[in-house]
Coordinates of C-alpha atoms and ligand atoms in Angstrom, one line a residue:
L1 CA 128.6 20.7 55.2
A2 CA 131.2 20.7 57.9
D3 CA 133.8 21.2 55.1
V4 CA 131.9 24.3 53.9
V5 CA 131.2 26.0 57.2
G6 CA 133.6 24.3 59.6
A7 CA 132.8 21.7 62.2
D8 CA 131.6 24.4 64.7
G9 CA 129.0 25.5 62.2
V10 CA 127.0 22.3 62.2
V11 CA 124.7 21.0 64.9
T12 CA 123.3 17.5 64.4
D13 CA 121.9 16.7 67.9
G14 CA 121.0 18.0 71.3
D15 CA 118.6 20.7 72.4
E16 CA 119.9 23.1 69.9
L17 CA 118.2 21.1 67.1
A18 CA 114.7 21.9 68.5
H19 CA 115.8 25.4 69.5
F20 CA 117.0 26.5 66.1
G21 CA 114.5 24.3 64.3
S22 CA 111.5 26.4 65.1
D23 CA 110.2 29.9 65.2
R24 CA 107.8 31.3 67.9
C25 CA 104.8 29.7 66.4
R26 CA 103.7 26.3 67.9
G27 CA 101.0 25.0 65.6
G28 CA 101.0 21.3 66.6
W29 CA 103.4 20.3 63.8
P30 CA 106.6 18.3 64.5
V31 CA 109.9 20.2 64.9
D32 CA 112.2 17.9 63.0
P33 CA 115.3 19.4 61.3
A34 CA 118.1 17.1 60.1
M35 CA 120.7 19.6 61.3
I36 CA 121.4 23.3 61.9
V37 CA 124.1 24.9 59.8
F38 CA 125.5 28.3 60.7
A39 CA 126.9 30.3 57.8
R40 CA 129.4 33.1 58.3
S41 CA 129.6 34.5 54.8
A42 CA 127.8 34.6 51.5
S43 CA 130.2 32.0 50.1
H44 CA 129.3 29.7 53.0
V45 CA 125.7 30.0 52.0
Q46 CA 126.5 29.3 48.4
G47 CA 128.4 26.1 49.5
V48 CA 125.6 24.9 51.7
V49 CA 123.0 25.5 49.0
R50 CA 125.1 23.6 46.4
A51 CA 125.7 20.7 48.8
C52 CA 122.0 20.5 49.7
A53 CA 120.9 20.7 46.1
A54 CA 123.4 18.0 45.1
H55 CA 121.9 15.7 47.8
G56 CA 118.3 16.7 47.3
V57 CA 118.0 18.0 50.9
A58 CA 115.6 20.9 51.5
I59 CA 116.7 24.1 53.2
V60 CA 114.8 26.2 55.7
P61 CA 116.4 29.7 55.8
S62 CA 116.4 31.0 59.3
G63 CA 116.9 34.4 60.9
G64 CA 116.0 35.5 64.4
R65 CA 113.1 32.9 64.6
T66 CA 110.7 35.4 66.0
G67 CA 108.2 34.6 63.2
L68 CA 104.6 33.9 64.2
S69 CA 103.5 31.6 61.3
G70 CA 105.8 28.6 61.5
A71 CA 107.6 29.7 58.3
A72 CA 111.1 29.2 59.9
T73 CA 110.2 25.8 61.3
A74 CA 111.7 22.6 59.9
T75 CA 109.2 19.8 60.1
Q76 CA 110.5 17.1 57.7
G77 CA 114.2 16.6 58.0
E78 CA 115.3 19.8 56.3
V79 CA 118.7 21.6 56.9
V80 CA 118.0 24.8 58.8
L81 CA 120.4 27.4 57.4
S82 CA 120.9 30.0 60.1
L83 CA 122.3 33.4 59.2
Q84 CA 122.6 34.5 62.8
R85 CA 126.4 34.6 62.6
M86 CA 126.2 37.0 59.6
G87 CA 125.4 40.1 61.6
R88 CA 127.8 42.8 60.3
V89 CA 126.9 46.3 59.2
L90 CA 129.1 46.7 56.1
D91 CA 128.6 50.3 55.1
I92 CA 126.6 53.4 55.9
D93 CA 126.3 56.1 53.3
E94 CA 125.2 59.4 54.9
V95 CA 124.8 61.2 51.5
A96 CA 122.6 58.5 49.9
R97 CA 121.1 57.6 53.3
T98 CA 121.6 53.9 52.9
L99 CA 122.9 51.2 55.1
R100 CA 124.3 47.9 53.8
C101 CA 124.4 44.9 56.1
E102 CA 124.6 41.1 56.2
A103 CA 121.2 39.4 56.4
G104 CA 121.7 38.2 59.9
T105 CA 122.1 41.7 61.4
I106 CA 119.6 42.3 64.2
V107 CA 117.1 45.0 63.4
Q108 CA 117.9 46.9 66.5
T109 CA 121.5 47.0 65.5
V110 CA 120.5 48.6 62.2
Q111 CA 118.4 51.2 64.1
E112 CA 121.2 52.0 66.5
T113 CA 123.8 52.3 63.7
A114 CA 121.5 54.6 61.8
A115 CA 120.9 56.7 65.0
S116 CA 124.7 56.9 65.5
V117 CA 124.9 59.1 62.4
G118 CA 121.6 61.0 63.1
L119 CA 119.4 58.9 60.8
L120 CA 116.5 56.6 61.3
Y121 CA 115.6 53.1 60.2
P122 CA 111.9 53.3 60.9
V123 CA 110.8 49.7 60.9
A124 CA 110.0 49.1 64.5
F125 CA 108.2 46.3 66.4
A126 CA 108.4 44.5 69.7
A127 CA 110.7 41.7 68.4
Q128 CA 113.3 44.1 66.9
G129 CA 115.9 43.0 69.5
S130 CA 115.9 39.4 68.1
A131 CA 114.5 39.6 64.6
V132 CA 117.2 40.0 61.8
V133 CA 117.2 41.9 58.6
G134 CA 116.9 38.8 56.3
G135 CA 113.9 37.5 58.3
T136 CA 112.1 40.9 58.3
I137 CA 112.6 41.2 54.5
A138 CA 111.4 37.6 53.9
T139 CA 108.3 38.4 56.0
N140 CA 107.9 42.1 54.9
A141 CA 107.6 43.0 58.6
G142 CA 105.4 45.9 59.5
G143 CA 105.0 47.0 63.0
L144 CA 104.2 50.1 65.0
R145 CA 105.0 52.9 62.5
V146 CA 103.5 51.6 59.3
V147 CA 100.9 54.3 59.3
R148 CA 103.7 56.8 58.9
Y149 CA 106.6 54.9 57.3
G150 CA 105.2 51.8 55.6
H151 CA 106.5 48.3 55.7
T152 CA 110.0 46.8 55.3
R153 CA 109.3 46.6 51.6
D154 CA 109.4 50.4 51.4
W155 CA 112.9 50.5 52.9
V156 CA 114.7 47.8 50.9
M157 CA 116.8 49.2 48.0
G158 CA 118.9 46.2 47.2
L159 CA 119.4 42.5 48.0
S160 CA 122.0 39.9 47.4
V161 CA 120.4 36.5 47.1
V162 CA 121.7 33.0 46.7
L163 CA 119.6 31.0 44.3
A164 CA 119.0 27.2 44.2
S165 CA 121.9 26.9 41.7
G166 CA 124.2 28.4 44.3
E167 CA 124.6 31.5 42.2
L168 CA 124.8 34.9 44.0
V169 CA 122.6 37.6 42.3
E170 CA 122.3 41.3 43.0
L171 CA 118.8 42.6 42.9
G172 CA 118.7 46.4 43.0
G173 CA 121.3 48.3 45.0
Q174 CA 122.3 51.9 45.3
L175 CA 119.9 53.3 42.6
F176 CA 116.9 55.2 43.6
K177 CA 115.6 55.0 40.1
N178 CA 115.8 51.9 38.0
N179 CA 112.9 51.2 35.7
T180 CA 114.3 48.2 33.7
G181 CA 111.6 45.6 33.7
Y182 CA 110.3 43.4 36.5
D183 CA 111.4 44.4 40.0
L184 CA 112.7 40.9 41.0
R185 CA 113.9 42.3 44.4
Q186 CA 110.2 42.8 45.4
L187 CA 109.5 39.1 44.7
F188 CA 111.9 38.1 47.5
I189 CA 110.3 40.6 49.9
G190 CA 107.6 38.6 51.7
S191 CA 108.6 35.3 50.0
E192 CA 109.0 33.6 53.4
G193 CA 112.3 31.9 52.5
T194 CA 110.7 30.0 49.6
L195 CA 112.7 31.5 46.7
G196 CA 116.3 31.8 47.9
V197 CA 118.5 32.9 50.7
I198 CA 119.0 36.6 51.2
V199 CA 122.6 37.2 52.3
E200 CA 122.9 41.0 52.2
A201 CA 120.6 44.0 52.0
T202 CA 120.9 47.7 51.3
L203 CA 118.3 49.6 53.3
R204 CA 117.1 53.1 53.0
L205 CA 117.3 55.5 56.0
C206 CA 115.6 58.8 56.7
E207 CA 115.7 61.9 58.8
P208 CA 114.3 61.1 62.3
P209 CA 111.5 63.2 63.7
R210 CA 112.6 66.0 66.0
G211 CA 110.6 64.4 68.8
T212 CA 107.3 62.6 69.5
V213 CA 104.4 63.2 71.8
S214 CA 102.1 60.3 73.0
A215 CA 98.6 60.2 74.3
L216 CA 96.3 57.5 75.5
C217 CA 92.6 58.1 75.0
A218 CA 89.6 56.4 76.5
V219 CA 87.2 55.6 73.7
P220 CA 83.5 54.7 74.3
D221 CA 83.2 51.9 71.8
D222 CA 84.8 50.1 68.8
S223 CA 83.0 52.1 66.3
T224 CA 84.4 55.4 67.5
V225 CA 88.1 54.6 67.3
L226 CA 88.3 55.4 63.6
A227 CA 86.5 58.7 64.2
V228 CA 89.4 59.7 66.5
F229 CA 91.8 58.6 63.8
T230 CA 90.1 60.6 61.1
R231 CA 89.9 63.7 63.4
A232 CA 93.7 63.4 64.2
R233 CA 94.6 63.2 60.5
R234 CA 92.2 66.0 59.6
H235 CA 93.7 68.2 62.3
G236 CA 97.1 67.9 60.4
L237 CA 98.9 65.9 63.1
T238 CA 101.7 63.8 61.7
L239 CA 100.8 60.4 63.2
Q240 CA 103.6 58.0 63.8
A241 CA 101.4 55.4 65.4
F242 CA 97.7 54.9 66.0
E243 CA 97.0 51.8 68.0
C244 CA 93.9 50.4 69.7
F245 CA 93.3 47.9 72.5
D246 CA 90.1 47.0 74.2
R247 CA 89.2 47.0 77.9
R248 CA 90.1 43.4 78.5
C249 CA 93.6 43.9 77.1
L250 CA 94.2 46.6 79.7
E251 CA 92.8 44.4 82.4
H252 CA 95.0 41.5 81.4
V253 CA 98.1 43.8 81.6
Q254 CA 97.0 44.9 85.0
E255 CA 96.5 41.3 86.2
H256 CA 99.8 40.4 84.8
R257 CA 101.4 43.2 86.7
G258 CA 99.8 42.0 89.9
R259 CA 96.7 44.2 89.8
E260 CA 98.6 47.4 90.7
R261 CA 96.5 50.4 89.6
I262 CA 98.2 51.2 86.4
G263 CA 95.1 52.2 84.4
P264 CA 95.4 55.9 83.8
F265 CA 91.6 56.4 83.8
S266 CA 89.3 56.5 86.8
A267 CA 86.7 54.3 85.1
P268 CA 87.4 51.3 82.8
S269 CA 87.0 52.2 79.1
P270 CA 85.6 49.8 76.4
Q271 CA 88.3 50.9 73.9
H272 CA 91.6 52.8 73.9
A273 CA 93.5 54.7 71.2
L274 CA 97.2 55.1 71.7
I275 CA 98.4 58.0 69.6
E276 CA 101.9 59.1 68.8
V277 CA 102.5 62.3 66.8
E278 CA 105.8 63.6 65.5
V279 CA 107.2 67.0 66.3
T280 CA 107.4 68.7 62.9
G281 CA 108.2 72.3 63.8
Y282 CA 111.6 73.9 64.5
G283 CA 112.9 75.7 67.5
P284 CA 112.9 75.2 71.3
D285 CA 109.1 75.3 71.5
A286 CA 108.5 72.8 68.8
E287 CA 107.6 69.9 71.1
D288 CA 105.3 72.1 73.2
H289 CA 103.6 73.2 70.1
A290 CA 103.0 69.6 69.0
R291 CA 101.7 68.8 72.4
D292 CA 99.3 71.8 72.3
E293 CA 98.0 70.8 68.9
L294 CA 97.4 67.2 70.1
T295 CA 95.6 68.6 73.2
T296 CA 93.4 70.9 71.0
C297 CA 92.6 68.0 68.8
L298 CA 91.7 65.7 71.7
A299 CA 89.6 68.4 73.4
S300 CA 87.5 68.7 70.2
A301 CA 87.2 64.9 70.1
Q302 CA 86.0 65.0 73.7
D303 CA 83.5 67.7 72.8
A304 CA 82.2 65.5 70.0
G305 CA 81.9 62.5 72.4
E306 CA 84.6 60.5 70.6
I307 CA 86.7 60.2 73.6
T308 CA 85.7 60.3 77.3
D309 CA 89.2 60.9 78.8
A310 CA 92.8 61.3 77.7
V311 CA 96.3 61.3 79.2
I312 CA 99.0 63.2 77.2
A313 CA 102.5 62.3 78.2
A314 CA 104.4 65.2 79.6
T315 CA 107.7 63.5 79.7
R316 CA 109.6 60.7 77.8
Q317 CA 109.1 58.5 80.8
Q318 CA 105.4 59.0 80.8
S319 CA 105.3 58.2 77.2
V320 CA 107.2 54.9 77.8
Q321 CA 104.7 54.1 80.5
L322 CA 101.7 54.6 78.2
W323 CA 103.4 52.5 75.5
S324 CA 104.1 49.7 77.9
L325 CA 100.3 49.3 78.3
R326 CA 100.2 48.4 74.6
E327 CA 103.5 46.5 74.4
D328 CA 102.8 44.3 77.4
I329 CA 99.6 42.9 76.0
T330 CA 101.2 40.0 74.2
E331 CA 103.2 38.9 77.2
S332 CA 100.2 39.2 79.5
L333 CA 98.1 36.9 77.3
H334 CA 100.9 34.3 76.9
R335 CA 99.6 32.1 79.7
Y336 CA 96.3 31.6 77.9
T337 CA 98.0 30.1 74.8
P338 CA 95.9 32.4 72.6
F339 CA 94.7 31.4 69.2
K340 CA 96.0 34.5 67.4
S341 CA 94.9 36.0 64.1
D342 CA 96.5 39.0 62.4
V343 CA 94.0 40.3 59.9
A344 CA 93.8 43.4 57.7
L345 CA 90.7 45.2 56.7
P346 CA 90.0 48.2 54.5
L347 CA 89.7 51.1 57.0
A348 CA 86.1 51.6 56.0
R349 CA 85.2 48.1 57.1
V350 CA 87.1 47.8 60.4
T351 CA 84.1 48.7 62.5
A352 CA 81.6 46.5 60.7
F353 CA 84.0 43.6 60.8
L354 CA 84.6 44.0 64.5
E355 CA 80.9 44.1 65.2
A356 CA 80.3 41.0 63.2
F357 CA 83.3 39.2 64.6
R358 CA 82.4 39.9 68.3
A359 CA 78.8 38.9 67.7
R360 CA 79.7 35.7 66.0
V361 CA 82.4 34.6 68.3
A362 CA 80.1 35.2 71.3
E363 CA 77.6 32.7 69.7
A364 CA 80.1 30.2 68.4
L365 CA 82.5 30.2 71.4
P366 CA 80.3 31.5 74.3
D367 CA 82.6 30.1 77.0
I368 CA 85.8 31.6 75.5
E369 CA 87.1 35.1 75.9
T370 CA 88.3 37.1 73.0
V371 CA 90.4 40.3 73.1
V372 CA 91.3 42.6 70.3
F373 CA 94.2 45.0 69.8
G374 CA 96.1 46.2 66.8
H375 CA 97.6 48.8 64.5
V376 CA 94.2 50.1 63.8
G377 CA 95.5 53.1 61.8
D378 CA 96.6 50.5 59.2
G379 CA 93.3 48.5 59.4
N380 CA 95.4 45.8 61.1
L381 CA 93.7 43.9 64.0
H382 CA 95.1 41.2 66.2
L383 CA 92.3 38.9 67.3
N384 CA 93.1 36.8 70.2
I385 CA 90.9 33.9 71.4
L386 CA 92.0 32.9 74.9
R387 CA 92.0 29.4 76.3
P388 CA 90.0 29.1 79.5
E389 CA 92.2 27.7 82.3
A390 CA 90.1 24.7 82.7
M391 CA 90.1 23.7 79.0
E392 CA 92.6 21.2 77.7
L393 CA 94.8 22.6 75.0
D394 CA 93.7 19.9 72.4
E395 CA 90.1 20.8 72.9
F396 CA 90.8 24.5 72.7
V397 CA 92.8 24.1 69.5
R398 CA 90.1 21.9 68.0
R399 CA 87.4 24.4 68.7
C400 CA 89.4 27.4 67.5
A401 CA 90.3 25.6 64.3
G402 CA 86.6 24.9 63.8
F403 CA 85.9 28.6 64.1
A404 CA 88.9 29.7 61.9
D405 CA 87.2 29.0 58.6
E406 CA 84.2 31.0 59.6
M407 CA 86.4 33.8 60.9
Y408 CA 88.5 34.0 57.7
A409 CA 85.3 33.8 55.5
M410 CA 84.1 36.8 57.5
V411 CA 87.5 38.6 56.8
R412 CA 87.0 37.9 53.1
A413 CA 83.4 39.1 53.1
H414 CA 84.7 42.4 54.5
G415 CA 87.4 42.7 51.8
G416 CA 90.2 41.9 54.2
S417 CA 93.3 39.8 54.3
I418 CA 93.9 36.8 56.6
S419 CA 97.5 38.0 57.2
A420 CA 98.3 41.6 57.6
E421 CA 101.9 41.2 58.7
H422 CA 102.9 37.7 60.0
G423 CA 102.7 35.8 56.7
I424 CA 101.3 32.5 55.8
G425 CA 103.9 29.9 56.7
L426 CA 102.4 26.7 57.9
L427 CA 99.8 28.3 60.2
K428 CA 97.7 29.9 57.6
R429 CA 98.4 27.7 54.6
P430 CA 95.0 26.0 54.8
Y431 CA 93.3 29.4 54.6
L432 CA 95.3 31.1 51.9
H433 CA 92.4 30.8 49.5
Y434 CA 90.4 33.2 51.6
S435 CA 92.7 36.0 50.5
R436 CA 94.1 34.8 47.2
S437 CA 92.2 33.7 44.1
P438 CA 93.0 30.4 42.3
E439 CA 94.6 32.5 39.6
E440 CA 96.9 34.3 42.0
I441 CA 97.9 31.0 43.7
A442 CA 98.7 29.5 40.3
M443 CA 100.9 32.5 39.5
M444 CA 102.7 32.2 42.8
R445 CA 103.3 28.5 42.2
A446 CA 104.6 29.4 38.7
V447 CA 107.1 31.9 40.2
K448 CA 108.2 29.3 42.7
R449 CA 108.8 26.8 40.0
A450 CA 110.7 29.3 37.8
I451 CA 113.1 30.4 40.5
D452 CA 113.3 27.2 42.6
P453 CA 112.4 24.4 40.2
D454 CA 113.4 21.5 42.5
G455 CA 111.6 22.9 45.5
L456 CA 114.9 23.3 47.5
F457 CA 113.8 26.3 49.7
N458 CA 111.3 26.0 52.5
P459 CA 109.0 23.4 50.8
G460 CA 105.4 23.4 52.2
K461 CA 105.4 27.0 53.4
I462 CA 102.8 29.3 52.0
F463 CA 101.3 26.5 49.8
E464 CA 101.5 22.7 49.6
P465 CA 104.7 21.6 47.8
Ligands
FAD1 C1 106.7 39.8 70.4 C2 106.6 39.8 68.9 C3 106.1 40.9 68.2 C4 106.0 40.9 66.9 N1 105.5 42.1 66.3 C5 105.5 42.1 64.9 C6 105.0 43.3 64.3 O1 104.5 44.3 64.9 N2 105.0 43.3 62.9 C7 105.4 42.3 62.2 O2 105.4 42.3 61.0 N3 105.9 41.1 62.8 C8 105.9 41.0 64.1 N4 106.4 39.9 64.7 C9 106.7 38.7 63.9 C10 108.2 38.6 63.5 O3 109.0 39.3 64.5 C11 108.5 39.1 62.2 O4 107.8 38.3 61.2 C12 110.0 39.1 61.8 O5 110.1 39.8 60.5 C13 110.7 37.8 61.7 O6 112.1 38.0 61.6 P1 113.1 36.9 62.0 O7 114.5 37.3 61.8 O8 112.8 36.4 63.4 O9 112.7 35.7 60.9 P2 112.5 34.2 61.2 O10 111.3 33.9 62.1 O11 113.8 33.5 61.5 O12 112.0 33.8 59.7 C14 110.9 34.3 59.1 C15 110.8 33.9 57.6 O13 111.8 34.4 56.9 C16 112.6 33.4 56.3 N5 114.0 33.9 56.3 C17 114.7 34.2 57.4 N6 115.9 34.6 57.0 C18 116.0 34.5 55.7 C19 117.0 34.8 54.7 N7 118.2 35.3 55.1 N8 116.7 34.6 53.4 C20 115.5 34.2 53.0 N9 114.5 33.9 53.9 C21 114.8 34.1 55.2 C22 112.3 32.2 57.1 O14 112.5 31.0 56.3 C23 110.9 32.4 57.4 O15 110.1 32.0 56.3 C24 106.5 39.8 66.1 C25 107.0 38.7 66.7 C26 107.1 38.7 68.1 C27 107.7 37.4 68.8

């Protein structure tokens, strides 16, 4: 491998083994890579794949390692193949509105490069400063603007992929239309590194909005959040984000910030809706007009009892402050080593699910706090069960694991998915059957066997090898 990538591209011992051997998810499994190999080009990747295949050593493709399901973690002596040194933007086509880059390019770099020519790469999420294009494609990352722009899947036009044979194949490319049989590119999107190594991508870009206006609303209960969502859409607002977080989320953020009075409302509210709308009109008054429309909409929501209070950001800085209340939740919960779930529900079932979930968790885990936030406009909820400070981690994990089956069964009963965005990896592998039928899992296994017959890539992720 050192012959392929150079001696400085191979790490076989020291702290870097554990550092590069794992993503952000710690699920109790060992972190045990044989070595870390850093590729600098597609031909390096081909050489590494051929060498590993020849020696029967499995490969864990690795990007920014911000994944939250253990899918980029090596647990059984695999070679971790990092693409972090393949971070170049190769081409930007302003006519076609596409950007071609290496798979190790940081998502924020893509966003900034697009912005430098007045275009937008709209996939946005809190880890965008570390996550890379290959990783976001392999996980089909969603994020804050899915309600408006969809997932990563919707923005990938073409991929270059190294297969288990070491061959480099092009899947899609510059064509907007190409109906010529199976869309193999889509198979690799969301494949969690189990089918091959993505080395290059062509991404779509779009026109950025002329501006955005944000508002935070105090909502009286869980069941009313979607009434506000429905009203905002009915009003004709172009929603770029529609997030929710409950009272305890806000209080944890306050505690984390040292209990300064950051809550924008005089009284605590059981639920919150954070709304961002796009400025769609033209001219110097366009932003004021968007703000007026949002104000009118929220006033009618208040009249209908759907919200009890609202703050509409008057400046960019105020908008950032409102958003920080949502974005700081994850960090403020970190010290509780939360047991996180990232579930999706049909919009029509979100409220019923939440009601059932809150009732059942209060019975099953009465001494444990649960907080809920999420991209509720997409039916995506992040359920966080928090470890009480006095409880040992082992006991906490055991009790949560005991509850997980019941929780995912509840998700299934409401027509939902056990993973909205973060993927299956190792973390949710035991629960895949709650969202996929035996026939579907058999088809997925058949695809894996057809493309990676010897199980070279990321064995044990998504399903048992
Ligand atoms: C604070 C925080 C917030 C987050 N918010 C969101 C969010 O809002 N929405 C969301 O969807 N996710 C979110 N995530 C999860 C995570 O950021 C995404 O899953 C992201 O897409 C992972 O990208 P990465 O480069 O870090 O991939 P990694 O973690 O390195 O890898 C993820 C998977 O992709 C595979 N992979 C990596 N590179 C390649 C490649 N070149 N070829 C083939 N397979 C490859 C790996 O094997 C692994 O299976 C968040 C994470 C954090 C820490």
